[in-house]
Short mmCIF file of C-alpha atoms in Angstrom, two decimals:
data_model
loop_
_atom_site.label_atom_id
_atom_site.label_comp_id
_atom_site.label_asym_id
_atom_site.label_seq_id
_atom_site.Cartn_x
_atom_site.Cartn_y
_atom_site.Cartn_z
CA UNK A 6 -7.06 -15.15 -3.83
CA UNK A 7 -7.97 -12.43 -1.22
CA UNK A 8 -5.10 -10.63 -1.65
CA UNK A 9 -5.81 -10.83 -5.54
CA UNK A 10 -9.16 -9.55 -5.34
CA UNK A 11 -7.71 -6.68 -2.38
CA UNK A 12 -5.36 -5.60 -4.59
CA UNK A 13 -7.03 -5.75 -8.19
CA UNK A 14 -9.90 -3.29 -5.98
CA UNK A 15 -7.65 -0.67 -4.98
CA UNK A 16 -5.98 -0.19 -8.53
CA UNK A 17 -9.76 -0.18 -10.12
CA UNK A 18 -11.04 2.20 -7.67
CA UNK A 19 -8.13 4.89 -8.99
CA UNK A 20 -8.03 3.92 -12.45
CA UNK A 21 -11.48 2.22 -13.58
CA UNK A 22 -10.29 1.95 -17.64
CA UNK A 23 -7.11 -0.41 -16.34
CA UNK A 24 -7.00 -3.82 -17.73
CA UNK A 25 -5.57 -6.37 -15.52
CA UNK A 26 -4.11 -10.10 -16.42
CA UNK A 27 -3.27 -12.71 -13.55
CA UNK A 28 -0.10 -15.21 -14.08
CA UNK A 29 0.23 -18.13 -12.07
CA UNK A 30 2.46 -20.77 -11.33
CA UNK A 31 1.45 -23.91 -9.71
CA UNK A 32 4.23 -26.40 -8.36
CA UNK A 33 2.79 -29.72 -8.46
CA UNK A 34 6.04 -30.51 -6.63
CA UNK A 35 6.02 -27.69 -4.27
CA UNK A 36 6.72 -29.02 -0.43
CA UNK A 37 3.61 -28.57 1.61
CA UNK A 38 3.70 -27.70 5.22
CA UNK A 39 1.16 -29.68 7.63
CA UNK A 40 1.63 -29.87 11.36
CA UNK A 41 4.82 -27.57 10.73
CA UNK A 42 6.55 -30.34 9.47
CA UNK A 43 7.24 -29.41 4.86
CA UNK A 44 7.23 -32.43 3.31
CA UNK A 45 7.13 -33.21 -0.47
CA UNK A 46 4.13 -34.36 -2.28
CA UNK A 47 3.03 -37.82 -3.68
CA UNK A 48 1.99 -38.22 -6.79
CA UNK A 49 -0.39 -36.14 -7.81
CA UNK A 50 -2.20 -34.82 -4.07
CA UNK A 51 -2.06 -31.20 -5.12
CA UNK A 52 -4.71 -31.61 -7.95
CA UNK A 53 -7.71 -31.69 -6.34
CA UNK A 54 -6.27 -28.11 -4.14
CA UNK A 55 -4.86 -26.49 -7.58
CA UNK A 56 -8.44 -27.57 -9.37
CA UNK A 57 -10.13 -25.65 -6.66
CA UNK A 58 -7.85 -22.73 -7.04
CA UNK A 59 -8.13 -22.93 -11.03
CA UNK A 60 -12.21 -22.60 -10.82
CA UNK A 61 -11.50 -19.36 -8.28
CA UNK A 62 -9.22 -17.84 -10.79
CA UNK A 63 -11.78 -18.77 -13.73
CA UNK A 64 -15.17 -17.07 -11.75
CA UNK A 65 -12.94 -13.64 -11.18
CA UNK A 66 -11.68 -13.41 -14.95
CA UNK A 67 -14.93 -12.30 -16.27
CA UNK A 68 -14.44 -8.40 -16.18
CA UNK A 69 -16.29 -7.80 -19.12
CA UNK A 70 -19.22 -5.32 -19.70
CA UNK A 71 -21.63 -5.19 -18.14
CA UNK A 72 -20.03 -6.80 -15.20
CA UNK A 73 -17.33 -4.31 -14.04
CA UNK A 74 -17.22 -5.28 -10.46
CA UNK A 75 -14.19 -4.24 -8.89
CA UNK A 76 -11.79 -7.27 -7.77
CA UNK A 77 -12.48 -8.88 -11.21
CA UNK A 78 -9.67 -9.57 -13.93
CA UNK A 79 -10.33 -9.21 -17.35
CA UNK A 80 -7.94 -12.68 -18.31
CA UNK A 81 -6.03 -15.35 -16.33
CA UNK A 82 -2.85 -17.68 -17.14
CA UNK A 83 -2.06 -20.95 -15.42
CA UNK A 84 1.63 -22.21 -15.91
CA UNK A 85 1.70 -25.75 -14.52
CA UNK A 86 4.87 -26.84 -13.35
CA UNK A 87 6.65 -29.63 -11.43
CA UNK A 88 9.81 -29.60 -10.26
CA UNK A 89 10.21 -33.00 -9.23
CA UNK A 90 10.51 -33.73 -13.43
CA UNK A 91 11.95 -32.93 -16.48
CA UNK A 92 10.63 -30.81 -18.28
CA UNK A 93 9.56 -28.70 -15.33
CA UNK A 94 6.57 -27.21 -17.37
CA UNK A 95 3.79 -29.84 -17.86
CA UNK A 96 2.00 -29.40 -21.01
CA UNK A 97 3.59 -27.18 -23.00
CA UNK A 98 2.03 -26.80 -26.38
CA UNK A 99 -1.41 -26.02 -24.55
CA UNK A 100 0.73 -23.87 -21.87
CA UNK A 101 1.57 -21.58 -24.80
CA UNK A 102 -1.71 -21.51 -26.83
CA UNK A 103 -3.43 -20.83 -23.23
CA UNK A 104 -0.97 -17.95 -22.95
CA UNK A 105 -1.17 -16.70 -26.31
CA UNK A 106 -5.39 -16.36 -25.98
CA UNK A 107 -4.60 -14.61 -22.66
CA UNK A 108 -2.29 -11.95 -24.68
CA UNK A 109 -5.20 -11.46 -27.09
CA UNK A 110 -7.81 -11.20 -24.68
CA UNK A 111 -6.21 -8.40 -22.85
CA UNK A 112 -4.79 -6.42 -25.87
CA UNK A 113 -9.01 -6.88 -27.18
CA UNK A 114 -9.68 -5.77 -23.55
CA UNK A 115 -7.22 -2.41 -24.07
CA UNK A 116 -8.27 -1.99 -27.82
CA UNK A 117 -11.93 -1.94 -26.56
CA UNK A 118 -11.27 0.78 -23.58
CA UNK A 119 -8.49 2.71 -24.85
CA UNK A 120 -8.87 2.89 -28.91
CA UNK A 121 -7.17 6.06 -28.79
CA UNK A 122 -3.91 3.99 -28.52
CA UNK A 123 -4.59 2.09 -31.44
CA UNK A 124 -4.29 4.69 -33.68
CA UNK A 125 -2.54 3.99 -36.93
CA UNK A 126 -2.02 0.78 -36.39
CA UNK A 127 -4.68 -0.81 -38.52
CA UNK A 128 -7.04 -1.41 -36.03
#
């Protein structure tokens, strides 16, 4: 999330009006690596580490006014997969209603700041 937050900075500090969104995909099957040995996952182990990673993501997509600290994100997207199943994408239905509120949040987010490119387009 450091590199996130590093890299969301330096874009704000050149262009303040940019809206940013944050995709993720989280393996629930993914190998892990402890003691330099990978290994694959039981059940579900990761969901306690990909909760804690989910409530990080949540407290820096809040760049709203009046909070326009750099290293925020105006919208995030969790796509939760596992590719020790089939279908590799675990729920879908709220997968894609998720996704679809992030797509509306940032195009609200753009309307907001940049109105000028709404022009004519029944705002």
């Amino acid at each position: 999330m450091d590199d996130l937050v590093g890299e969301v900075s330096s874009v704000q500090m050149l262009f303040p009006e940019v809206v940013v969104g944050y995709v993720v995909v989280l393996d629930h099957g993914a190998p892990t690596k402890r003691k330099g040995v990978y290994r694959q996952p039981e059940g579900d182990e990761l969901l306690p580490i990909y909760a804690r990673f989910k409530d990080g993501l949540a407290a820096l997509a809040r760049r709203r006014p009046p909070l326009w600290a750099q290293g925020l994100v105006e919208a995030h997207w969790v796509l939760e997969i596992d590719t020790r199943k089939r279908p590799l994408l675990q729920n879908p239905q709220e997968t894609a209603r998720a996704g679809e509120a992030f797509l509306d949040l940032l195009v609200g987010a753009l309307r907001q700041r940049e109105p000028l490119l709404f022009l004519g387009q029944g705002q």
